[in-house]
């Protein structure tokens, strides 16, 4: 059923009894043309674009838990393309453009709110680096503005403009088209869109082993039986190394927990996203009023999807430095997702090294913003077996060739 | 906070420790020719195991480098080994 004001009105009059499930829950078939492992944002978007743009017939998405139950539902929902290198900007700007039309395309409101993002600069040298970032972004064709302290104050008066601030605000890099989205809606919207085109979305289906015959990937063993396929794509984020070990290929990935926090609901205090690299914290405010707070990676590699104290202290003390007025606000929730970090803080999209097995991983702390592009490019790769020009630089071969795309160093953004 | 064991100082707050990398990698012999694949593998490939891991850590307070064995899911410390050799 297509969602519209009219269907909403009709259902309101009949007590909301006519809504149908947004996707089916089929039993897995014995064989598919393409299997995608991982029913998070990237996996579901891949299935959607495979069906829509590439006309692939039988597609299944296998999810060990529930849709978007991993990092897609455990992030701070920021969407931005303020990167440094041309390769990264091409990738994240593709994602931004797809996000801009996504609610219309999916007929599902992903609540993409382009409220802008401030990256604060706290000293004169940081302002020089901010100017460099703005210039790089503009050269790459992305919107960026260098704001002075008064401009920042107008946009976000809640920030710390006190004379005794440890990190006084000299200005900021501002990307006006950046913003936040509704993370669950992105997963559900793509799931519904994929299902409508005949994709089988199979939840509670955990991949236990990868079937390799004569060096070629032929399918997977799951807790719901063997499922064979002509081609397999894995989009399993923090568990990419676990899958690589099953299949027998190598990855340059370390898994870490990335924590985030939501406060009790408040009256509106900030209508943009503010990030202070010095404080190690960023925050925005959700439509419900909760402050959504994030920071850097944990210091200890981990597969435990739990928060812990050291990073909590760092991030929350950073928040209090950024906006002292919110010091007494209470936290409502606190969670951690397991993210897959590469040596150059850039993703991996490409062949795994085993025939017919392809990977989409290494998004680190920035996977949510990249969901539409990750899906779009991975679908192209799975359908054609060759790279789209935007995903080419992100192949695994960059590590042997030495063509790293070191965004961690270049844009200074926590990844 | 969790406490990690330093072979020299004993149990200390986890914030004093720094993760240096997975244990068990051997640097290719660079007196001979090393292929790009071997060098890249040495630099970048990680096992990144879910479960029991063996890693090199540093206790920054005293600069002691040592092996820490722990569980990467439960975060339990399973043991540690001294890397420093005693004076002969």
Tab-separated table of C-alpha atoms in Angstrom:
chain	number	residue	atom	x	y	z
A	1	UNK	CA	0.000	0.000	0.000
A	2	UNK	CA	1.225	3.489	-0.849
A	3	UNK	CA	1.388	5.867	2.079
A	4	UNK	CA	-0.198	9.292	1.631
A	5	UNK	CA	-2.251	11.878	3.510
A	6	UNK	CA	-5.320	10.218	2.029
A	7	UNK	CA	-4.497	6.720	3.324
A	8	UNK	CA	-3.705	8.235	6.724
A	9	UNK	CA	-7.093	9.981	6.776
A	10	UNK	CA	-8.899	6.837	5.630
A	11	UNK	CA	-7.234	4.747	8.319
A	12	UNK	CA	-7.990	7.398	10.927
A	13	UNK	CA	-11.682	7.009	10.112
A	14	UNK	CA	-11.645	3.235	10.366
A	15	UNK	CA	-9.607	2.974	13.542
A	16	UNK	CA	-6.306	2.102	11.840
A	17	UNK	CA	-7.494	-1.433	11.118
A	18	UNK	CA	-6.427	-1.469	7.472
A	19	UNK	CA	-2.656	-1.090	7.772
A	20	UNK	CA	-0.742	-4.005	6.295
A	21	UNK	CA	2.721	-5.222	7.339
A	22	UNK	CA	5.329	-3.195	5.459
A	23	UNK	CA	7.165	-6.338	4.337
A	24	UNK	CA	6.599	-10.089	4.197
A	25	UNK	CA	8.402	-12.637	6.357
A	26	UNK	CA	9.036	-15.473	3.896
A	27	UNK	CA	10.781	-18.774	4.448
A	28	UNK	CA	14.106	-18.828	2.603
A	29	UNK	CA	14.158	-20.495	-0.813
A	30	UNK	CA	16.865	-23.077	-1.553
A	31	UNK	CA	18.583	-20.812	-4.052
A	32	UNK	CA	18.799	-17.160	-5.087
A	33	UNK	CA	20.601	-15.141	-7.733
A	34	UNK	CA	22.062	-12.876	-5.062
A	35	UNK	CA	22.189	-13.217	-1.279
A	36	UNK	CA	23.030	-10.238	0.872
A	37	UNK	CA	24.275	-11.047	4.359
A	38	UNK	CA	23.261	-8.377	6.841
A	39	UNK	CA	19.876	-6.663	7.138
A	40	UNK	CA	21.135	-3.307	8.283
A	41	UNK	CA	20.892	-0.127	6.269
A	42	UNK	CA	23.622	-1.061	3.794
A	43	UNK	CA	22.297	-4.576	3.156
A	44	UNK	CA	18.697	-3.459	2.705
A	45	UNK	CA	19.676	-0.523	0.488
A	46	UNK	CA	21.802	-2.882	-1.615
A	47	UNK	CA	18.834	-5.216	-2.097
A	48	UNK	CA	16.596	-2.276	-2.984
A	49	UNK	CA	18.951	-0.882	-5.651
A	50	UNK	CA	19.748	-4.373	-7.004
A	51	UNK	CA	16.069	-4.919	-7.682
A	52	UNK	CA	15.307	-1.390	-8.838
A	53	UNK	CA	18.372	-0.361	-10.865
A	54	UNK	CA	19.733	-3.689	-12.036
A	55	UNK	CA	16.734	-5.919	-12.487
A	56	UNK	CA	18.269	-8.828	-10.604
A	57	UNK	CA	15.593	-11.486	-10.177
A	58	UNK	CA	15.784	-13.507	-6.977
A	59	UNK	CA	17.345	-11.623	-4.094
A	60	UNK	CA	17.438	-12.431	-0.385
A	61	UNK	CA	18.630	-10.424	2.587
A	62	UNK	CA	19.690	-12.560	5.562
A	63	UNK	CA	19.614	-10.911	8.976
A	64	UNK	CA	20.674	-12.727	12.141
A	65	UNK	CA	18.539	-10.535	14.405
A	66	UNK	CA	15.965	-7.953	13.417
A	67	UNK	CA	16.137	-5.303	10.691
A	68	UNK	CA	18.351	-2.388	11.588
A	69	UNK	CA	19.053	-3.942	14.992
A	70	UNK	CA	22.794	-3.409	14.708
A	71	UNK	CA	24.553	-0.141	14.030
A	72	UNK	CA	21.738	1.214	11.846
A	73	UNK	CA	19.610	1.491	14.972
A	74	UNK	CA	22.543	2.425	17.222
A	75	UNK	CA	23.984	5.634	15.812
A	76	UNK	CA	23.568	9.381	16.210
A	77	UNK	CA	21.832	9.803	12.817
A	78	UNK	CA	24.137	12.491	11.440
A	79	UNK	CA	24.272	12.812	7.657
A	80	UNK	CA	27.063	14.943	6.142
A	81	UNK	CA	29.614	15.048	3.319
A	82	UNK	CA	32.249	17.350	4.832
A	83	UNK	CA	35.290	15.299	3.815
A	84	UNK	CA	38.676	16.262	2.429
A	85	UNK	CA	39.757	13.968	-0.407
A	86	UNK	CA	37.921	14.023	-3.767
A	87	UNK	CA	37.305	10.252	-3.577
A	88	UNK	CA	35.549	10.572	-0.214
A	89	UNK	CA	33.538	13.615	-1.207
A	90	UNK	CA	32.299	11.835	-4.350
A	91	UNK	CA	31.165	8.928	-2.183
A	92	UNK	CA	29.509	10.817	0.671
A	93	UNK	CA	28.022	13.473	-1.612
A	94	UNK	CA	26.373	10.721	-3.663
A	95	UNK	CA	24.898	9.545	-0.373
A	96	UNK	CA	23.744	13.037	0.581
A	97	UNK	CA	22.043	13.513	-2.806
A	98	UNK	CA	20.276	10.160	-2.522
A	99	UNK	CA	19.182	11.062	1.037
A	100	UNK	CA	17.760	14.354	-0.237
A	101	UNK	CA	15.292	12.483	-2.440
A	102	UNK	CA	14.897	9.362	-0.330
A	103	UNK	CA	11.566	10.006	1.427
A	104	UNK	CA	9.913	10.632	-1.952
A	105	UNK	CA	11.658	7.742	-3.651
A	106	UNK	CA	10.767	5.211	-0.951
A	107	UNK	CA	7.344	6.676	-0.162
A	108	UNK	CA	8.536	6.481	3.427
A	109	UNK	CA	9.421	9.453	5.599
A	110	UNK	CA	13.071	9.092	6.649
A	111	UNK	CA	12.816	12.528	8.308
A	112	UNK	CA	16.024	13.844	6.749
A	113	UNK	CA	16.294	17.262	8.369
A	114	UNK	CA	19.013	19.401	6.767
A	115	UNK	CA	19.650	21.476	9.852
A	116	UNK	CA	23.342	21.995	9.145
A	117	UNK	CA	26.443	20.953	11.018
A	118	UNK	CA	29.050	23.074	12.807
A	119	UNK	CA	32.602	21.818	13.276
A	120	UNK	CA	33.973	24.201	15.874
A	121	UNK	CA	37.456	25.733	15.730
A	122	UNK	CA	38.900	26.700	19.097
A	123	UNK	CA	42.119	28.554	18.258
A	124	UNK	CA	43.693	30.602	15.472
A	125	UNK	CA	45.592	27.610	14.038
A	126	UNK	CA	42.358	25.603	14.087
A	127	UNK	CA	40.684	28.430	12.151
A	128	UNK	CA	43.407	28.110	9.519
A	129	UNK	CA	42.749	24.383	9.274
A	130	UNK	CA	39.014	25.141	9.120
A	131	UNK	CA	39.627	27.482	6.163
A	132	UNK	CA	41.600	24.715	4.464
A	133	UNK	CA	38.731	22.283	4.996
A	134	UNK	CA	36.189	24.770	3.621
A	135	UNK	CA	38.360	25.398	0.561
A	136	UNK	CA	38.820	21.667	-0.038
A	137	UNK	CA	35.086	21.037	0.252
A	138	UNK	CA	34.247	23.856	-2.147
A	139	UNK	CA	36.864	22.694	-4.646
A	140	UNK	CA	35.167	19.296	-4.505
A	141	UNK	CA	31.803	20.904	-5.186
A	142	UNK	CA	30.250	20.578	-1.737
A	143	UNK	CA	28.617	23.424	0.189
A	144	UNK	CA	30.759	24.784	3.021
A	145	UNK	CA	31.043	28.077	4.876
A	146	UNK	CA	33.634	29.409	7.269
A	147	UNK	CA	31.820	31.073	10.166
A	148	UNK	CA	33.232	33.574	12.635
A	149	UNK	CA	32.365	33.522	16.355
A	150	UNK	CA	29.350	35.814	15.983
A	151	UNK	CA	27.863	33.659	13.209
A	152	UNK	CA	28.320	30.564	15.381
A	153	UNK	CA	26.697	32.330	18.322
A	154	UNK	CA	23.663	33.243	16.211
A	155	UNK	CA	23.251	29.673	15.041
A	156	UNK	CA	23.862	27.973	18.384
A	157	UNK	CA	23.664	30.328	21.378
A	158	UNK	CA	23.650	27.325	23.753
A	159	UNK	CA	27.355	26.760	23.050
A	160	UNK	CA	30.039	27.909	25.460
A	161	UNK	CA	30.841	31.588	24.800
A	162	UNK	CA	31.970	32.274	28.371
A	163	UNK	CA	35.204	34.188	28.909
A	164	UNK	CA	36.675	31.334	30.934
A	165	UNK	CA	35.941	28.614	28.370
A	166	UNK	CA	38.701	26.025	28.090
A	167	UNK	CA	37.991	25.852	24.359
A	168	UNK	CA	36.908	29.343	23.249
A	169	UNK	CA	34.978	29.382	19.969
A	170	UNK	CA	36.914	31.145	17.210
A	171	UNK	CA	34.573	29.996	14.469
A	172	UNK	CA	33.389	26.904	12.643
A	173	UNK	CA	33.168	24.982	9.404
A	174	UNK	CA	29.484	24.917	8.533
A	175	UNK	CA	27.839	22.546	6.078
A	176	UNK	CA	24.261	23.748	5.663
A	177	UNK	CA	23.017	20.673	3.809
A	178	UNK	CA	24.170	18.298	6.541
A	179	UNK	CA	21.673	17.185	9.149
A	180	UNK	CA	20.018	14.237	10.811
A	181	UNK	CA	17.647	11.480	9.723
A	182	UNK	CA	15.441	8.890	11.359
A	183	UNK	CA	17.705	5.861	11.490
A	184	UNK	CA	15.048	3.159	11.910
A	185	UNK	CA	12.993	4.691	9.107
A	186	UNK	CA	15.941	4.391	6.720
A	187	UNK	CA	16.142	0.641	7.398
A	188	UNK	CA	12.372	0.166	7.296
A	189	UNK	CA	11.931	2.325	4.199
A	190	UNK	CA	14.538	0.389	2.239
A	191	UNK	CA	13.150	-2.921	3.561
A	192	UNK	CA	9.646	-2.020	2.404
A	193	UNK	CA	10.969	-0.755	-0.930
A	194	UNK	CA	12.966	-3.950	-1.483
A	195	UNK	CA	10.093	-6.209	-0.405
A	196	UNK	CA	7.736	-4.505	-2.844
A	197	UNK	CA	10.076	-5.514	-5.641
A	198	UNK	CA	10.065	-9.132	-4.550
A	199	UNK	CA	13.179	-9.264	-2.351
A	200	UNK	CA	12.932	-11.918	0.385
A	201	UNK	CA	13.909	-10.378	3.719
A	202	UNK	CA	14.670	-13.198	6.137
A	203	UNK	CA	15.100	-12.225	9.767
A	204	UNK	CA	16.461	-14.394	12.582
A	205	UNK	CA	18.600	-16.092	9.957
A	206	UNK	CA	22.170	-16.282	11.145
A	207	UNK	CA	24.948	-17.248	8.764
A	208	UNK	CA	26.944	-20.038	10.429
A	209	UNK	CA	29.325	-20.826	7.598
A	210	UNK	CA	30.176	-19.813	4.062
A	211	UNK	CA	30.078	-22.519	1.400
A	212	UNK	CA	33.156	-22.459	-0.820
A	213	UNK	CA	33.452	-25.033	-3.621
A	214	UNK	CA	36.558	-25.031	-5.806
A	215	UNK	CA	37.501	-21.574	-4.579
A	216	UNK	CA	34.109	-20.143	-5.510
A	217	UNK	CA	31.537	-18.964	-3.002
A	218	UNK	CA	28.331	-20.908	-3.603
A	219	UNK	CA	26.124	-19.985	-0.706
A	220	UNK	CA	25.801	-19.997	3.049
A	221	UNK	CA	24.850	-22.336	5.843
A	222	UNK	CA	22.369	-20.712	8.193
A	223	UNK	CA	20.320	-21.663	11.215
A	224	UNK	CA	17.450	-21.956	8.709
A	225	UNK	CA	19.349	-24.357	6.463
A	226	UNK	CA	21.602	-24.126	3.433
A	227	UNK	CA	20.890	-21.281	1.021
A	228	UNK	CA	22.765	-21.259	-2.268
A	229	UNK	CA	23.335	-18.312	-4.548
A	230	UNK	CA	25.130	-17.258	-7.701
A	231	UNK	CA	26.671	-14.303	-5.929
A	232	UNK	CA	26.961	-13.260	-2.297
A	233	UNK	CA	27.429	-9.818	-0.822
A	234	UNK	CA	28.321	-9.228	2.812
A	235	UNK	CA	27.416	-6.000	4.589
A	236	UNK	CA	27.977	-7.016	8.187
A	237	UNK	CA	29.855	-4.019	9.621
A	238	UNK	CA	31.540	-4.820	12.947
A	239	UNK	CA	31.321	-8.569	12.278
A	240	UNK	CA	33.088	-8.430	8.905
A	241	UNK	CA	36.200	-10.117	10.304
A	242	UNK	CA	34.082	-12.960	11.709
A	243	UNK	CA	32.620	-13.545	8.248
A	244	UNK	CA	36.070	-13.241	6.653
A	245	UNK	CA	37.380	-15.953	8.954
A	246	UNK	CA	34.484	-18.263	7.984
A	247	UNK	CA	35.141	-17.695	4.292
A	248	UNK	CA	38.929	-17.642	4.552
A	249	UNK	CA	40.002	-14.194	3.385
A	250	UNK	CA	41.876	-11.370	5.111
A	251	UNK	CA	40.646	-7.943	6.140
A	252	UNK	CA	42.448	-4.899	7.540
A	253	UNK	CA	39.727	-4.257	10.090
A	254	UNK	CA	39.606	-3.789	13.842
A	255	UNK	CA	36.245	-3.798	15.603
A	256	UNK	CA	35.551	-1.242	18.283
A	257	UNK	CA	32.531	-0.174	20.288
A	258	UNK	CA	31.214	3.282	19.500
A	259	UNK	CA	29.009	4.758	22.185
A	260	UNK	CA	26.158	7.227	22.041
A	261	UNK	CA	23.771	8.811	24.504
A	262	UNK	CA	20.294	10.343	24.555
A	263	UNK	CA	19.124	12.714	27.271
A	264	UNK	CA	15.681	13.263	28.708
A	265	UNK	CA	13.506	15.474	26.451
A	266	UNK	CA	14.106	19.226	26.711
A	267	UNK	CA	12.601	22.330	25.167
A	268	UNK	CA	14.467	23.159	21.923
A	269	UNK	CA	18.022	24.328	22.718
A	270	UNK	CA	19.881	23.687	19.462
A	271	UNK	CA	18.623	23.381	15.878
A	272	UNK	CA	21.823	22.217	14.234
A	273	UNK	CA	24.520	19.592	14.829
A	274	UNK	CA	27.533	20.890	16.770
A	275	UNK	CA	30.867	19.068	16.881
A	276	UNK	CA	33.917	20.071	18.854
A	277	UNK	CA	36.999	18.027	17.900
A	278	UNK	CA	38.820	19.438	20.951
A	279	UNK	CA	36.109	18.394	23.366
A	280	UNK	CA	35.733	15.066	21.534
A	281	UNK	CA	31.960	15.416	21.518
A	282	UNK	CA	29.130	16.280	19.154
A	283	UNK	CA	25.427	16.669	19.775
A	284	UNK	CA	22.124	17.573	18.208
A	285	UNK	CA	18.540	17.571	19.438
A	286	UNK	CA	15.935	15.099	18.257
A	287	UNK	CA	12.369	16.018	17.355
A	288	UNK	CA	11.295	14.525	20.684
A	289	UNK	CA	13.624	16.934	22.474
A	290	UNK	CA	16.354	14.539	23.592
A	291	UNK	CA	19.936	15.591	23.134
A	292	UNK	CA	21.656	13.001	20.944
A	293	UNK	CA	25.296	12.875	22.003
A	294	UNK	CA	28.241	11.093	20.448
A	295	UNK	CA	32.017	11.057	20.485
A	296	UNK	CA	35.006	9.023	19.438
A	297	UNK	CA	35.723	5.323	19.440
A	298	UNK	CA	36.413	3.329	22.555
A	299	UNK	CA	40.082	2.780	23.341
A	300	UNK	CA	39.785	-0.990	23.592
A	301	UNK	CA	38.899	-3.221	20.602
A	302	UNK	CA	35.593	-4.909	21.343
A	303	UNK	CA	32.661	-6.970	20.122
A	304	UNK	CA	30.614	-6.203	23.258
A	305	UNK	CA	27.625	-4.031	22.349
A	306	UNK	CA	27.710	-2.248	25.677
A	307	UNK	CA	28.671	1.149	26.967
A	308	UNK	CA	31.462	1.665	29.450
A	309	UNK	CA	32.782	4.349	31.744
A	310	UNK	CA	36.025	5.735	30.263
A	311	UNK	CA	34.527	6.989	27.009
A	312	UNK	CA	31.313	8.003	28.751
A	313	UNK	CA	33.315	10.347	30.969
A	314	UNK	CA	35.243	11.768	28.024
A	315	UNK	CA	32.186	12.407	25.872
A	316	UNK	CA	29.954	13.791	28.601
A	317	UNK	CA	32.626	16.042	30.091
A	318	UNK	CA	33.173	17.262	26.532
A	319	UNK	CA	29.462	18.029	26.284
A	320	UNK	CA	29.540	20.030	29.500
A	321	UNK	CA	32.489	22.006	28.132
A	322	UNK	CA	30.662	22.627	24.842
A	323	UNK	CA	27.350	23.618	26.431
A	324	UNK	CA	27.647	24.158	30.216
A	325	UNK	CA	23.914	24.933	30.442
A	326	UNK	CA	23.048	21.262	29.861
A	327	UNK	CA	25.297	19.962	32.675
A	328	UNK	CA	22.365	18.896	34.862
A	329	UNK	CA	20.359	17.242	32.105
A	330	UNK	CA	19.773	13.552	32.828
A	331	UNK	CA	20.615	10.765	30.437
A	332	UNK	CA	17.791	8.595	29.219
A	333	UNK	CA	19.624	5.924	27.239
A	334	UNK	CA	23.145	4.896	26.432
A	335	UNK	CA	24.259	2.310	23.914
A	336	UNK	CA	27.170	1.022	21.836
A	337	UNK	CA	27.444	-0.379	18.340
A	338	UNK	CA	30.345	-2.431	17.006
A	339	UNK	CA	32.033	-0.590	14.182
A	340	UNK	CA	34.584	-1.833	11.664
A	341	UNK	CA	37.575	0.471	11.532
A	342	UNK	CA	40.118	0.421	8.695
A	343	UNK	CA	43.670	1.803	8.875
A	344	UNK	CA	42.739	4.835	6.734
A	345	UNK	CA	39.224	5.399	8.147
A	346	UNK	CA	37.741	4.809	4.694
A	347	UNK	CA	35.350	2.009	3.744
A	348	UNK	CA	36.020	-1.153	1.759
A	349	UNK	CA	33.773	-1.952	-1.194
A	350	UNK	CA	34.863	-4.632	-3.614
A	351	UNK	CA	35.696	-8.286	-4.262
A	352	UNK	CA	36.694	-10.244	-1.155
A	353	UNK	CA	39.393	-12.272	-2.884
A	354	UNK	CA	37.064	-15.287	-3.103
A	355	UNK	CA	35.131	-15.573	-6.367
A	356	UNK	CA	31.491	-14.469	-6.197
A	357	UNK	CA	31.860	-13.139	-2.662
A	358	UNK	CA	31.868	-9.351	-2.341
A	359	UNK	CA	32.180	-7.109	0.678
A	360	UNK	CA	30.862	-3.746	1.817
A	361	UNK	CA	32.447	-2.872	5.155
A	362	UNK	CA	34.946	-0.687	6.970
A	363	UNK	CA	32.586	2.259	7.365
A	364	UNK	CA	33.792	2.684	10.910
A	365	UNK	CA	31.893	5.325	12.786
A	366	UNK	CA	30.301	6.820	9.661
A	367	UNK	CA	28.159	4.085	8.156
A	368	UNK	CA	24.719	5.586	8.656
A	369	UNK	CA	25.304	8.654	6.508
A	370	UNK	CA	26.629	6.408	3.753
A	371	UNK	CA	23.726	3.946	3.579
A	372	UNK	CA	22.213	5.102	0.264
A	373	UNK	CA	25.601	5.345	-1.482
A	374	UNK	CA	26.868	2.099	0.045
A	375	UNK	CA	23.760	0.312	-1.182
A	376	UNK	CA	23.812	1.999	-4.592
A	377	UNK	CA	27.486	1.182	-5.251
A	378	UNK	CA	27.386	-2.320	-3.750
A	379	UNK	CA	24.352	-3.141	-5.898
A	380	UNK	CA	26.285	-1.991	-8.968
A	381	UNK	CA	29.208	-4.206	-7.974
A	382	UNK	CA	27.008	-7.252	-7.264
A	383	UNK	CA	25.036	-6.861	-10.484
A	384	UNK	CA	27.945	-6.236	-12.848
A	385	UNK	CA	30.892	-7.777	-11.005
A	386	UNK	CA	32.823	-4.553	-11.646
A	387	UNK	CA	33.238	-1.315	-9.763
A	388	UNK	CA	31.240	1.862	-10.235
A	389	UNK	CA	33.815	4.639	-10.734
A	390	UNK	CA	32.962	6.081	-7.302
A	391	UNK	CA	33.614	2.804	-5.466
A	392	UNK	CA	36.794	1.931	-7.404
A	393	UNK	CA	39.194	3.797	-5.054
A	394	UNK	CA	37.711	1.940	-2.061
A	395	UNK	CA	38.697	-1.541	-3.241
A	396	UNK	CA	40.742	-3.721	-0.873
A	397	UNK	CA	43.638	-3.469	-3.342
A	398	UNK	CA	44.417	0.036	-2.092
A	399	UNK	CA	46.225	-1.518	0.839
A	400	UNK	CA	48.664	-3.454	-1.353
A	401	UNK	CA	48.905	-0.627	-3.884
A	402	UNK	CA	49.500	2.008	-1.227
A	403	UNK	CA	46.664	4.291	-2.368
A	404	UNK	CA	45.167	4.829	1.064
A	405	UNK	CA	42.467	7.468	1.488
A	406	UNK	CA	43.374	8.662	4.932
A	407	UNK	CA	40.361	10.678	6.030
A	408	UNK	CA	41.184	10.186	9.704
A	409	UNK	CA	44.296	12.309	9.167
A	410	UNK	CA	42.960	14.622	6.449
A	411	UNK	CA	39.629	15.823	7.735
A	412	UNK	CA	40.419	15.341	11.422
A	413	UNK	CA	36.962	13.945	11.972
A	414	UNK	CA	36.496	11.085	14.353
A	415	UNK	CA	35.585	8.072	12.258
B	1	UNK	CA	36.391	1.395	35.524
B	2	UNK	CA	37.991	-1.901	34.651
B	3	UNK	CA	41.415	-2.798	35.983
B	4	UNK	CA	44.133	-4.178	33.711
B	5	UNK	CA	47.259	-5.990	34.969
B	6	UNK	CA	50.683	-4.450	34.360
B	7	UNK	CA	53.455	-7.050	34.854
B	8	UNK	CA	55.474	-4.429	36.750
B	9	UNK	CA	52.851	-2.314	38.601
B	10	UNK	CA	50.060	-4.824	39.113
B	11	UNK	CA	46.369	-3.980	38.694
B	12	UNK	CA	45.809	-0.420	37.483
B	13	UNK	CA	42.957	1.613	36.038
B	14	UNK	CA	42.261	0.777	32.372
B	15	UNK	CA	42.717	4.406	31.354
B	16	UNK	CA	46.440	4.123	32.042
B	17	UNK	CA	46.806	1.500	29.296
B	18	UNK	CA	47.210	1.828	25.562
B	19	UNK	CA	46.299	-0.825	22.982
B	20	UNK	CA	49.332	-1.274	20.717
B	21	UNK	CA	48.175	-4.050	18.378
B	22	UNK	CA	47.547	-7.750	17.877
B	23	UNK	CA	50.309	-10.019	19.097
B	24	UNK	CA	52.002	-12.586	16.901
B	25	UNK	CA	52.863	-10.622	13.767
B	26	UNK	CA	56.339	-11.138	12.372
B	27	UNK	CA	57.995	-8.400	10.387
B	28	UNK	CA	59.035	-9.669	6.934
B	29	UNK	CA	62.776	-10.007	6.449
B	30	UNK	CA	63.544	-6.713	4.720
B	31	UNK	CA	67.121	-7.687	3.877
B	32	UNK	CA	65.548	-9.689	1.026
B	33	UNK	CA	62.813	-8.719	-1.417
B	34	UNK	CA	59.364	-8.444	0.156
B	35	UNK	CA	56.284	-8.624	-2.061
B	36	UNK	CA	53.651	-5.880	-1.861
B	37	UNK	CA	51.123	-8.439	-0.667
B	38	UNK	CA	53.337	-9.651	2.194
B	39	UNK	CA	54.227	-6.131	3.256
B	40	UNK	CA	50.591	-4.968	3.131
B	41	UNK	CA	49.559	-8.039	5.080
B	42	UNK	CA	52.159	-7.267	7.748
B	43	UNK	CA	51.074	-3.640	7.962
B	44	UNK	CA	47.314	-3.971	7.745
B	45	UNK	CA	45.824	-7.470	8.003
B	46	UNK	CA	44.191	-8.187	11.337
B	47	UNK	CA	42.614	-11.294	12.772
B	48	UNK	CA	40.193	-9.199	14.836
B	49	UNK	CA	38.812	-12.293	16.582
B	50	UNK	CA	35.499	-12.332	18.359
B	51	UNK	CA	36.248	-14.058	21.657
B	52	UNK	CA	39.694	-14.753	23.075
B	53	UNK	CA	42.374	-12.375	21.812
B	54	UNK	CA	46.093	-11.926	22.454
B	55	UNK	CA	47.327	-8.370	22.166
B	56	UNK	CA	50.298	-6.118	22.865
B	57	UNK	CA	49.466	-3.354	25.332
B	58	UNK	CA	51.463	-0.618	26.984
B	59	UNK	CA	51.070	0.584	30.530
B	60	UNK	CA	51.738	4.236	29.806
B	61	UNK	CA	52.457	5.177	33.400
B	62	UNK	CA	55.622	3.037	33.429
B	63	UNK	CA	56.074	2.363	29.663
B	64	UNK	CA	55.908	-1.423	30.175
B	65	UNK	CA	54.996	-3.304	26.983
B	66	UNK	CA	53.356	-6.672	27.588
B	67	UNK	CA	50.942	-9.282	26.228
B	68	UNK	CA	47.360	-9.103	27.427
B	69	UNK	CA	44.975	-11.991	26.883
B	70	UNK	CA	41.324	-11.058	27.128
B	71	UNK	CA	37.868	-11.809	25.759
B	72	UNK	CA	36.787	-9.259	23.152
B	73	UNK	CA	33.082	-9.844	23.853
B	74	UNK	CA	32.900	-9.983	27.651
B	75	UNK	CA	36.052	-7.804	28.092
B	76	UNK	CA	37.246	-10.193	30.808
B	77	UNK	CA	41.020	-10.252	31.316
B	78	UNK	CA	42.274	-13.834	30.936
B	79	UNK	CA	45.950	-13.352	31.653
B	80	UNK	CA	49.088	-11.457	30.833
B	81	UNK	CA	52.667	-12.214	29.885
B	82	UNK	CA	55.794	-10.196	30.393
B	83	UNK	CA	57.647	-9.243	27.195
B	84	UNK	CA	60.628	-7.663	28.986
B	85	UNK	CA	63.539	-10.006	29.515
B	86	UNK	CA	65.355	-10.033	32.838
B	87	UNK	CA	69.019	-9.032	33.040
B	88	UNK	CA	71.050	-12.207	32.342
